[in-house]
Coordinates of C-alpha atoms in Angstrom, one line a residue:
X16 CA 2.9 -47.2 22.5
X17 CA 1.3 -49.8 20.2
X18 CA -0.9 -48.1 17.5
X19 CA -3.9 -50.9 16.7
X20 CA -6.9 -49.8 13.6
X21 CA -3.7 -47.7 11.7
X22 CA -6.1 -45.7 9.5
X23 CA -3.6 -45.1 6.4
X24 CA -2.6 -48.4 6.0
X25 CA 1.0 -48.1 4.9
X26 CA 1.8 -49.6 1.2
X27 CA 4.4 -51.7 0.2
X28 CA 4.9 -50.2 -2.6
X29 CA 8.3 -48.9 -4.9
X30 CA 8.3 -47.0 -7.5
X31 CA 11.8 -46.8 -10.2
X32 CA 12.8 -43.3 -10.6
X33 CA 14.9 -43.1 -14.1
X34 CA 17.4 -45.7 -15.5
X35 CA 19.1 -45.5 -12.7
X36 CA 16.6 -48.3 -11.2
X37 CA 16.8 -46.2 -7.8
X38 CA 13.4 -46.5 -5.6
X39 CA 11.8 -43.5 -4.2
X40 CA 9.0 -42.6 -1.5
X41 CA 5.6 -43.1 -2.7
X42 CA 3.3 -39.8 -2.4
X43 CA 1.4 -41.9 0.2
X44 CA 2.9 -42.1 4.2
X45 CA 6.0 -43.9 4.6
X46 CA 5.8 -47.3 4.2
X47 CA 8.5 -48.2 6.6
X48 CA 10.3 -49.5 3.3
X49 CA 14.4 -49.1 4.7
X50 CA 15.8 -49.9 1.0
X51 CA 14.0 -47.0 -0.2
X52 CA 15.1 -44.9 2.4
X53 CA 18.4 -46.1 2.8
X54 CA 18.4 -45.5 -1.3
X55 CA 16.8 -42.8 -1.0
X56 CA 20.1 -41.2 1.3
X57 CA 22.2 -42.4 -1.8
X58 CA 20.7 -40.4 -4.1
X59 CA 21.1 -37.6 -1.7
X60 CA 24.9 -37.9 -0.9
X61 CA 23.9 -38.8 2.7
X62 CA 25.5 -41.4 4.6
X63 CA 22.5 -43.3 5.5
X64 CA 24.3 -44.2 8.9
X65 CA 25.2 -40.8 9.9
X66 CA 21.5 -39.5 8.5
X67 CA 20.1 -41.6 11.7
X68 CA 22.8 -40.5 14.1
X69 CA 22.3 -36.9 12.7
X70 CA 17.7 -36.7 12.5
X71 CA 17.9 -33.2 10.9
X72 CA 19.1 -34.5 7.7
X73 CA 17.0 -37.3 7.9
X74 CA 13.4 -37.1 6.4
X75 CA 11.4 -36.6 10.1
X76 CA 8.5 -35.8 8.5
X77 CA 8.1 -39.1 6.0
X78 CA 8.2 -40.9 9.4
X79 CA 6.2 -38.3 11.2
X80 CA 3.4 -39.6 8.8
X81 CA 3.9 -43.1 9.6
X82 CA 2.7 -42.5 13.2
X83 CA -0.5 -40.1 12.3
X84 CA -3.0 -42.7 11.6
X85 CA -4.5 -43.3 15.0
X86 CA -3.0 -41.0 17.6
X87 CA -6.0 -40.2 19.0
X88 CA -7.0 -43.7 19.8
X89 CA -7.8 -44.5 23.4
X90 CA -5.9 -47.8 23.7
X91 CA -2.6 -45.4 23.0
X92 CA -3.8 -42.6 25.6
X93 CA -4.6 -45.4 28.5
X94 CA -1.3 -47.2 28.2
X95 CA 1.8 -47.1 29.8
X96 CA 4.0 -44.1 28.5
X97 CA 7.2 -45.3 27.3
X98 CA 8.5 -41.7 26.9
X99 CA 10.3 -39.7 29.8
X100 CA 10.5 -35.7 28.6
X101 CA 12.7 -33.9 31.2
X102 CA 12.2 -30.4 30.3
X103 CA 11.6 -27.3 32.8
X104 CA 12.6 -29.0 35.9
X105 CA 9.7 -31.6 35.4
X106 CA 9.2 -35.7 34.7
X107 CA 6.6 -35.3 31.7
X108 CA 5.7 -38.8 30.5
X109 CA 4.6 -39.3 27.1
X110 CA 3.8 -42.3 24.5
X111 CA 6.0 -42.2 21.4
X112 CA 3.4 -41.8 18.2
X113 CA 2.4 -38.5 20.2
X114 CA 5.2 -36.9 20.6
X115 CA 6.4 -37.8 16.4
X116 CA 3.9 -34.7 16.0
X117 CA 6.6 -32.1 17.2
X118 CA 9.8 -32.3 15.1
X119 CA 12.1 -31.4 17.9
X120 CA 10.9 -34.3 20.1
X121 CA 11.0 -36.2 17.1
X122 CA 14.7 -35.5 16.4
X123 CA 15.5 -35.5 20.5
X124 CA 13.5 -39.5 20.4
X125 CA 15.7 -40.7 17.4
X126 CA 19.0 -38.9 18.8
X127 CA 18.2 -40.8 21.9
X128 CA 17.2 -43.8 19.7
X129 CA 20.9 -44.3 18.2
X130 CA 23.3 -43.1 20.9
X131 CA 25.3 -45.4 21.9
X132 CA 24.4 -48.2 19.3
X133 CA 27.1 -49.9 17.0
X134 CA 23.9 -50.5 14.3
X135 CA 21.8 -47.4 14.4
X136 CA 20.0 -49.3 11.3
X137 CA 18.9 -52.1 13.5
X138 CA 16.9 -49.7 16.1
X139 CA 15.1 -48.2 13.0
X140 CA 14.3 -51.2 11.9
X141 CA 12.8 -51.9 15.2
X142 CA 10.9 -48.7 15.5
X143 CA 9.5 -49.3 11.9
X144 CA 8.7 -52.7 12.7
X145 CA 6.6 -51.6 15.7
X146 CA 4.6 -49.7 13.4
X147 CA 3.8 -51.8 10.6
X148 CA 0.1 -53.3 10.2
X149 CA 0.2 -56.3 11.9
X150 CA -2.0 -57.3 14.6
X151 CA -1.3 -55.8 17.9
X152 CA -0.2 -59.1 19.9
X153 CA 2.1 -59.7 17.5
X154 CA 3.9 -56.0 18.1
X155 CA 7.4 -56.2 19.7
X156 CA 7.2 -53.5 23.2
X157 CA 8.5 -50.6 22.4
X158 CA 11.7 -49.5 23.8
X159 CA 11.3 -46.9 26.9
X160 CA 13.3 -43.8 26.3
X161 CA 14.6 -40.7 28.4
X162 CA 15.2 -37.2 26.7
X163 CA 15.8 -33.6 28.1
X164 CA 14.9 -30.8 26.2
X165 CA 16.6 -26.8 27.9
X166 CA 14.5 -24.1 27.1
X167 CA 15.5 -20.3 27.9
X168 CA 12.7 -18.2 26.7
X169 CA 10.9 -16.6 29.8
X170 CA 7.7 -16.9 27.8
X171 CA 7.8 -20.7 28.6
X172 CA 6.3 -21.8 31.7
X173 CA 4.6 -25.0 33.4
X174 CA 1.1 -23.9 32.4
X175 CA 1.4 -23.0 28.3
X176 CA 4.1 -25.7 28.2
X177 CA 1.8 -28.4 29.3
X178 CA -0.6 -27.1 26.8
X179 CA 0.9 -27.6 24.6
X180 CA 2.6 -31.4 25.1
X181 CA -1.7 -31.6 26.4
X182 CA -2.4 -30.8 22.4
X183 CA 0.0 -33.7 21.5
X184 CA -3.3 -35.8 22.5
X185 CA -6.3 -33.6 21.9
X186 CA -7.1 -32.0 19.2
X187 CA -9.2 -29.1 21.3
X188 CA -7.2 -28.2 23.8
X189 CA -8.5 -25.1 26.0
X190 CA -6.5 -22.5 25.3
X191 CA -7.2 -19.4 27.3
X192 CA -5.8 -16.1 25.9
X193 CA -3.7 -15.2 28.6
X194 CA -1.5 -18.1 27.8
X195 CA -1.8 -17.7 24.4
X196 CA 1.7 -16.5 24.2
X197 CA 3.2 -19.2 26.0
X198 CA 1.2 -21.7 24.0
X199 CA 2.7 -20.3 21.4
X200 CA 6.4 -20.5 22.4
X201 CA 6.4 -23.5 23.4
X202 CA 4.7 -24.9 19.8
X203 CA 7.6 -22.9 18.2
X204 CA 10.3 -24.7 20.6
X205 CA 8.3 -28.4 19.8
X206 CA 8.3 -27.3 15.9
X207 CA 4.8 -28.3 16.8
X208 CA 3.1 -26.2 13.6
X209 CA -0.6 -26.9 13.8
X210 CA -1.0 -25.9 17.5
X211 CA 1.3 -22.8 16.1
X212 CA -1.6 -21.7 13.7
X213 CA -4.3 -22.3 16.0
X214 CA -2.4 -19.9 18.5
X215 CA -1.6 -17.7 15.5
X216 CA -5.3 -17.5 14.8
X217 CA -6.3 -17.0 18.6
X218 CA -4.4 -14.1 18.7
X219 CA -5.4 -12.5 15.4
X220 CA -8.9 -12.7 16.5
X221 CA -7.6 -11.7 20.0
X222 CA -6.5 -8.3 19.1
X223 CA -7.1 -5.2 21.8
X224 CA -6.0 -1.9 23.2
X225 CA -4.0 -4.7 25.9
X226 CA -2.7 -7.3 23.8
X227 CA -1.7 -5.5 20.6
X228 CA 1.6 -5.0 21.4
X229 CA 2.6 -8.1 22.7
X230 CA 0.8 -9.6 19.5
X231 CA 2.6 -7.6 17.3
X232 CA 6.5 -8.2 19.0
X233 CA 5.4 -12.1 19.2
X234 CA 5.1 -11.9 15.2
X235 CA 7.9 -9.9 14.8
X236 CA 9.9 -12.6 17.0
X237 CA 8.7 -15.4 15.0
X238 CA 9.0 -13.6 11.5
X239 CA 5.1 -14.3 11.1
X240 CA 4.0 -11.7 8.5
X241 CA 0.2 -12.7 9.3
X242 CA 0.3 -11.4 12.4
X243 CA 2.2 -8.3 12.2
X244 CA -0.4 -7.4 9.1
X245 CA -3.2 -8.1 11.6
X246 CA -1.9 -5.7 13.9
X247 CA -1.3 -3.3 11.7
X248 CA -5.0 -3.6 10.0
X249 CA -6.2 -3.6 13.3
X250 CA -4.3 -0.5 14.6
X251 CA -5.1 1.1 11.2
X252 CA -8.8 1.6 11.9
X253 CA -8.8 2.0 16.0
X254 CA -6.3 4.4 16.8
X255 CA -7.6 7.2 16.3
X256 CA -11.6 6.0 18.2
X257 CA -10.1 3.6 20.4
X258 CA -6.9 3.8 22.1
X259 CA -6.8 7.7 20.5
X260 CA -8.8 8.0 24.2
X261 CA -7.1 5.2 26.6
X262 CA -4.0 5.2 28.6
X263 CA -3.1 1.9 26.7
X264 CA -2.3 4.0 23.8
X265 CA 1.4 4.3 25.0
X266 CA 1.5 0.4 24.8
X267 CA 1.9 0.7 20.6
X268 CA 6.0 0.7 19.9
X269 CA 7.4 3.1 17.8
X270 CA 7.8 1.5 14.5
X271 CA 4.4 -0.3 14.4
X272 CA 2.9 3.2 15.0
X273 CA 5.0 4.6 12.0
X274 CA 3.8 1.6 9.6
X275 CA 0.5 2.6 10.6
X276 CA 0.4 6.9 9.9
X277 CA 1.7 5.8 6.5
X278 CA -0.8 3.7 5.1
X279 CA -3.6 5.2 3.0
X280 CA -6.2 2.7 4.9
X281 CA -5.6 5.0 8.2
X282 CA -9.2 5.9 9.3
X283 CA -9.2 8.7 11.0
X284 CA -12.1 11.7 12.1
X285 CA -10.0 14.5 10.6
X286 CA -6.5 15.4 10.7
X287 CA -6.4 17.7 13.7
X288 CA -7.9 14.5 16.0
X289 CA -5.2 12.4 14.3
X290 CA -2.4 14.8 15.3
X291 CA -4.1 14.8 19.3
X292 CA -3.8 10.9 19.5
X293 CA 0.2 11.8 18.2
X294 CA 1.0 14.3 20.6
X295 CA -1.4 11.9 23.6
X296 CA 1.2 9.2 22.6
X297 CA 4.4 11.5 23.0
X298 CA 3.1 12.4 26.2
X299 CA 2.5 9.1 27.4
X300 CA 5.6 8.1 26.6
X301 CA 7.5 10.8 28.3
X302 CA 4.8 10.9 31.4
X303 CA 5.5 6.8 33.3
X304 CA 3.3 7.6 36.1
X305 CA 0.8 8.5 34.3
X306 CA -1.9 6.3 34.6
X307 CA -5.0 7.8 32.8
X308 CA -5.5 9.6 29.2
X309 CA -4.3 13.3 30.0
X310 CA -7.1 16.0 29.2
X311 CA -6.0 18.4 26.0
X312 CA -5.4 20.9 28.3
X313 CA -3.0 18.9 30.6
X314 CA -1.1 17.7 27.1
X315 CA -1.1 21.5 26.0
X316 CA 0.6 22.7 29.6
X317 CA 2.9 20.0 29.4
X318 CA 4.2 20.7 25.8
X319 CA 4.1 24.6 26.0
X320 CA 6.6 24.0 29.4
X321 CA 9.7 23.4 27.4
X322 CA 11.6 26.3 26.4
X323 CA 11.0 28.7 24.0
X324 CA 14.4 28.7 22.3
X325 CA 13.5 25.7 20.4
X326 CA 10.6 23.6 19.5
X327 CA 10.2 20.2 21.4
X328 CA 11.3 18.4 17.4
X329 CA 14.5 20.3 17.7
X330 CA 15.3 19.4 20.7
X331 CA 17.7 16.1 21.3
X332 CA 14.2 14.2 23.1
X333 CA 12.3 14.9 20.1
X334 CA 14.4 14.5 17.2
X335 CA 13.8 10.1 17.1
X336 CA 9.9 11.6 16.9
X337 CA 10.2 13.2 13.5
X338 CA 9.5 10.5 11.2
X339 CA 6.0 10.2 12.8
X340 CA 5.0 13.6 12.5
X341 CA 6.5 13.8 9.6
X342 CA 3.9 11.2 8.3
X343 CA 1.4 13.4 9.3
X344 CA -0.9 15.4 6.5
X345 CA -0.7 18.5 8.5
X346 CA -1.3 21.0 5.4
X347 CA -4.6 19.3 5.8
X348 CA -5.2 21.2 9.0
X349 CA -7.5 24.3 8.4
X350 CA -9.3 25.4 10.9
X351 CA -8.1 28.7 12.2
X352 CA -8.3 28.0 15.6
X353 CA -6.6 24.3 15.3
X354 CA -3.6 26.6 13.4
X355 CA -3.2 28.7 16.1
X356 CA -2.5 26.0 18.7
X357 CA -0.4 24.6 16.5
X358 CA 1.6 27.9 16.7
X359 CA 1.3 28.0 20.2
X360 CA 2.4 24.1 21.3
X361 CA 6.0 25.3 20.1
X362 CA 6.4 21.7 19.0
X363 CA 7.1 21.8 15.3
X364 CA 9.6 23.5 13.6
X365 CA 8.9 27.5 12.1
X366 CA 9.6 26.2 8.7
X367 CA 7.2 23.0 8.6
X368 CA 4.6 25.9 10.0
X369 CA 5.3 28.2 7.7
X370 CA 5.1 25.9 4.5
X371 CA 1.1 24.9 6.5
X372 CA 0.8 28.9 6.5
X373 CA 1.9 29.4 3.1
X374 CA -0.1 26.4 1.3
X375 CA -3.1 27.9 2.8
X376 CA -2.7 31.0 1.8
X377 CA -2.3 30.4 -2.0
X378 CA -5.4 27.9 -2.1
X379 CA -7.8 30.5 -0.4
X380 CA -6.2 32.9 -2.9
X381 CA -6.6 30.7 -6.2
X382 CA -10.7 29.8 -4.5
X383 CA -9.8 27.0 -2.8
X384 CA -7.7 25.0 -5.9
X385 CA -4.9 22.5 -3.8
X386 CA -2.5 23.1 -6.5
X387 CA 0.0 21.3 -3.9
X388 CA -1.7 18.2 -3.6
X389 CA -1.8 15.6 -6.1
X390 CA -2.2 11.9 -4.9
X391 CA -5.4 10.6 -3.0
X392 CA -3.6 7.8 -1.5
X393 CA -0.9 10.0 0.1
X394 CA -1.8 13.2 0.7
X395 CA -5.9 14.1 0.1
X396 CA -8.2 15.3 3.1
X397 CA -9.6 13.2 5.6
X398 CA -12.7 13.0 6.9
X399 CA -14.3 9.7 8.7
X400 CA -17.6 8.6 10.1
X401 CA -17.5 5.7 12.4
X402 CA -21.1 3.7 12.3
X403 CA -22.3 1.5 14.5
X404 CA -25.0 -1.0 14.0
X405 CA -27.4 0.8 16.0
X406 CA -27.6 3.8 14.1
X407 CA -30.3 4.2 10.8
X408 CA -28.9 7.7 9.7
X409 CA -25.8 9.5 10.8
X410 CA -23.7 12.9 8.6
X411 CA -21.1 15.2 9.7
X412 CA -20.9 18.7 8.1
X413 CA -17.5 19.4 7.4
X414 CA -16.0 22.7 6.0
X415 CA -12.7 23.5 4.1
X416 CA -11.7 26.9 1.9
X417 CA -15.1 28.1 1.9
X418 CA -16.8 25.1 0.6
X419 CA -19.5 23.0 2.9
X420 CA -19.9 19.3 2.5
X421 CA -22.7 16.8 4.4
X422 CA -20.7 13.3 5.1
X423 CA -23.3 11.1 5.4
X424 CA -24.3 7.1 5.9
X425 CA -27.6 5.6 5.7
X426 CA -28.5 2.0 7.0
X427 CA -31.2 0.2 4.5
X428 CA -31.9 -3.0 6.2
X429 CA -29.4 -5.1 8.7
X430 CA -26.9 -5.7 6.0
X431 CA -27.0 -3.2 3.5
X432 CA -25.6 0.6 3.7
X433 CA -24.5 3.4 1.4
X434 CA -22.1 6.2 2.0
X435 CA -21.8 9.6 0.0
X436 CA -20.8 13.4 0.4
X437 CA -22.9 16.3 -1.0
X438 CA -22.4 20.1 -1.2
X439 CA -24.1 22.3 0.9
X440 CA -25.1 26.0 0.4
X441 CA -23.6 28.5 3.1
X442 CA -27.3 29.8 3.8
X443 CA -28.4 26.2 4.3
X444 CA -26.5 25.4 7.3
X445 CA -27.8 25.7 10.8
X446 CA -26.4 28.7 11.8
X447 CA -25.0 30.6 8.7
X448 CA -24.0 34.2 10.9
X449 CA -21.8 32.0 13.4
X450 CA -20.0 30.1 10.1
X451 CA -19.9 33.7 8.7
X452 CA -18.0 35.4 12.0
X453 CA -15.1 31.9 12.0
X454 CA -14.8 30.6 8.7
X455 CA -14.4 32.2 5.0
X456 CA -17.3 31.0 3.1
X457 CA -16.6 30.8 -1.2
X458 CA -19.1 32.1 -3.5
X459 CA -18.1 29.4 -6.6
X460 CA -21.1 28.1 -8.1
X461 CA -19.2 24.9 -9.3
X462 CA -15.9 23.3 -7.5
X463 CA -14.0 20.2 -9.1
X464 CA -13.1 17.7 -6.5
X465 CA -11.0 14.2 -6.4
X466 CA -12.5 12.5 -4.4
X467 CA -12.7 8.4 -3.3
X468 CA -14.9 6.9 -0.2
X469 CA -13.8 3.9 1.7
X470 CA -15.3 1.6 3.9
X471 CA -14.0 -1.6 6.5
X472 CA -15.6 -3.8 8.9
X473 CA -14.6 -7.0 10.7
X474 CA -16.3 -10.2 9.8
X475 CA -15.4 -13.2 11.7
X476 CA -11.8 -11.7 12.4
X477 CA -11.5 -10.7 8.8
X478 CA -11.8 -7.2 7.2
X479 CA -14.0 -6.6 4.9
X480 CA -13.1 -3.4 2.5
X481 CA -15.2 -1.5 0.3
X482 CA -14.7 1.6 -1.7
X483 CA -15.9 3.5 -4.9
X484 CA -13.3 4.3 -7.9
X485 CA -11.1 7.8 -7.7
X486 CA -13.8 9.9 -9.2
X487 CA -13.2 13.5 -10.9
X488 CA -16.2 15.2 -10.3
X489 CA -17.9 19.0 -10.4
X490 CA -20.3 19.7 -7.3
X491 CA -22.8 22.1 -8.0
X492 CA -25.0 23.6 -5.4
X493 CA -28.7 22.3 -7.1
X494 CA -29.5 18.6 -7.5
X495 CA -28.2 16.3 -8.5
X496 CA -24.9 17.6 -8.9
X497 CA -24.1 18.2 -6.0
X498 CA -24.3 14.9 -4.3
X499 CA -21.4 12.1 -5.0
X500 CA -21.2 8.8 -6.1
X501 CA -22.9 6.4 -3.6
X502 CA -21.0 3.6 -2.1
X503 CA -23.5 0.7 -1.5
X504 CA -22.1 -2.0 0.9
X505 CA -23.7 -5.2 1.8
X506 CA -22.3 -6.5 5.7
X507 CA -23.0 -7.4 8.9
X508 CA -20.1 -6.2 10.0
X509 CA -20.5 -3.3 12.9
X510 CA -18.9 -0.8 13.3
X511 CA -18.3 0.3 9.6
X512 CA -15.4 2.7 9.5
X513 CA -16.0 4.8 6.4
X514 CA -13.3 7.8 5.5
X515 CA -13.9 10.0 2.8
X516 CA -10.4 11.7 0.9
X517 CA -10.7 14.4 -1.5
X518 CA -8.5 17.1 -3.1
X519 CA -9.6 20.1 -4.6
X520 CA -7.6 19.6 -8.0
X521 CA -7.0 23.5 -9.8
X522 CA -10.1 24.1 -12.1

């Protein structure tokens, strides 16, 4: 089509680069200036000839700019097209400064352009020439052009495919998010980038216990590091409260599920609710026809079916599983009663139970010290509170070797909270004889902890993260030793996932 009110005027301008007296693009749009380019192909050791028969070599995106200056403007929609696309068994017909927006129609149109021709130069010239600021009567017509593009990715259908050519015209296309993927495809096949971000974007701010996984292979495909890191941010704080009690959990592959158990940003309730999402997983993937979240029981029964002779981690089904569970903090498991199932599952080897067994045993003996635990980020107890917008006050009381902690988060005003831990007396919990009968109870007046909070929330599709230093600290059981540092946040973000890790370092 014929572009009229170009809004980058294109300058006629040179400029000498060295002594060599060779001219060179301008930082502005092309100019349409063919000694410079054709100089310009010197310089390179490109045959300026074969650089038009041969558009990846040439400089698309120099002339790409010379067609950007109106191609939104309605005397180009209304017109005649004077491209024919063949491309998934359809006639799509487009104008020519619209299509210079994807590279890969850009390079099919010039292909097209010089086939055939004894003077490839000439038909540049004329394409140039129809570009160039003059007045639009004075425009030679354009020449009217047929090109075929195959595509073979099943992704790509009518629908996202005419999205896509749609966003060639508009800068606002509708994109609805079950296309997204398609959209997406097809901007990657038209090398059509800004309707690749805006997909890109979509689906980072699309992420849910249904599209995660096809999210997270689609930036895997396309090598798109933004988008696998959104995943795996997202993942890291909902697997556990989210899809840690849906069936869509078995929809998270393998590896991105790995990624995620390793990173110190995990949230997580406590490590004995982590481990249930695992083994939920494991059954989900063994268990097709399964079609809602199994109870604990039903996962127990299932589990405890295998033969004794060998745990299920042994055995030829379970031995890809390892590297997950073996990501797992399970020496962080300390509850008698959570031990003993552990025993009874017969899904982990004797000696990764025993070393559990035997780590216990010497911190209970040595009051509590974690003489086996050094780094917060890696291996420190977890605890989390999830809080949602609604609530003004919410704690957790949370017990290991004897000592009692209070988790707690407090809500000031609609964007301000703080989070901190304290240490409880024995005799100050709710009902001290039933903590008496279950779990040992340590008489230290004074116990050194490690200890760091954390916090994350989603802004506007971003996360937001918070958290105090690693602080060394001795909790006494009078105020104000006892309490923590405070970590004060300021957000509107809701829910605020706040874990806190600690070790009990020897004292």
């Amino acid at each position: 089509m014929i572009m009229s009110n170009v809004q980058h005027r294109a300058q006629l301008e040179r400029r000498i680069a060295g002594s060599t007296n060779r001219w060179r693009f301008p930082k502005q749009p092309f100019s349409g200036d063919l000694l410079s380019l054709s100089q310009k192909c010197k310089a390179l050791s490109i045959d300026f000839e074969e650089a038009l028969r041969n558009p990846d070599r040439l400089c698309i995106s120099q002339i790409q700019k010379l067609f950007c200056g109106n191609l939104k403007n309605k005397d180009i929609q209304s017109g005649e097209a004077n491209v024919i696309l063949e491309c998934l068994g359809f006639k799509w017909e487009l104008h020519q400064p619209q299509l210079f927006q994807s590279q890969t129609l850009a390079k099919l149109y010039l292909e097209a352009l010089t086939q055939g021709s004894t003077s490839p130069l000439k038909e540049l010239e004329k394409l140039l020439r129809a570009q160039s600021p003059k007045k639009t009567k004075e425009r030679s017509p354009v020449k009217k052009m047929i090109i075929s593009l195959k595509i073979n990715d099943p992704l790509v259908t009518k629908v996202p495919f005419a999205t896509a050519l749609k966003s060639l015209y508009m800068s606002e296309v509708e994109i609805h998010l079950d296309d997204v993927l398609g959209v997406l495809a097809s901007a990657h096949i038209l090398q059509f980038n800004g309707l690749f971000q805006r997909c890109m974007d979509m689906m980072m701010a699309g992420l849910t216990p249904i599209t995660i996984r096809k999210f997270y292979e689609a930036g895997c495909k396309y090598k798109e590091e933004q988008l696998t890191t959104a995943c795996e941010k997202w993942l890291e704080m909902n697997l556990v409260p989210l899809l840690g009690t849906q069936v869509h959990l078995r929809r998270i592959p393998q590896d991105l599920l790995h990624k995620v158990l390793k990173s110190p940003r995990l949230f997580t309730f406590s490590e004995f609710r982590l481990l249930k999402t695992i083994l939920f997983w494991v059954f989900l993937q063994l268990n097709h026809k399964i079609m809602t979240i199994p109870t604990h029981e039903t996962m127990l029964t299932f589990f405890k079916s295998f033969p004794k002779n060998r745990c299920f981690l042994d055995r030829d089904i379970g031995q890809s599983l390892r590297p997950l569970f073996l990501s797992l903090r399970l020496h962080n498991i300390t509850k008698g009663k959570d031990l003993e199932e552990l025993q009874d599952l017969n899904f982990f080897p004797e000696s990764w139970l025993n070393r559990v067994t035997a780590n216990h045993y010497h911190a209970l003996e040595n009051g509590g010290d974690m003489a086996h635990l050094k780094d917060l980020n890696t291996q420190a107890v977890r605890f989390g509170l999830l809080f949602n917008q609604e609530y003004t006050t919410y704690s957790k009381m949370i017990a290991v070797y004897g000592f009692f902690f209070e988790i707690k988060g407090l809500k000031h005003d609609t964007a301000s909270y703080s989070f901190y831990m304290q240490r409880i007396k024995h005799t100050d919990l709710e009902s001290p004889s039933m903590v008496y009968k279950h779990k040992p109870v340590s008489l230290r007046a004074v116990r050194l902890v490690k200890y760091e909070i954390r916090a994350r929330t989603l802004v506007d599709s971003k996360w937001q993260e918070f958290r105090t230093d690693e602080v060394l600290q001795k909790f006494e059981l009078a105020k104000p030793s006892c309490k923590s540092r405070i970590l004060k946040i300021q957000t509107v973000g809701s829910p605020i996932y706040a874990t806190f890790a600690f070790i009990f370092p020897p004292s």
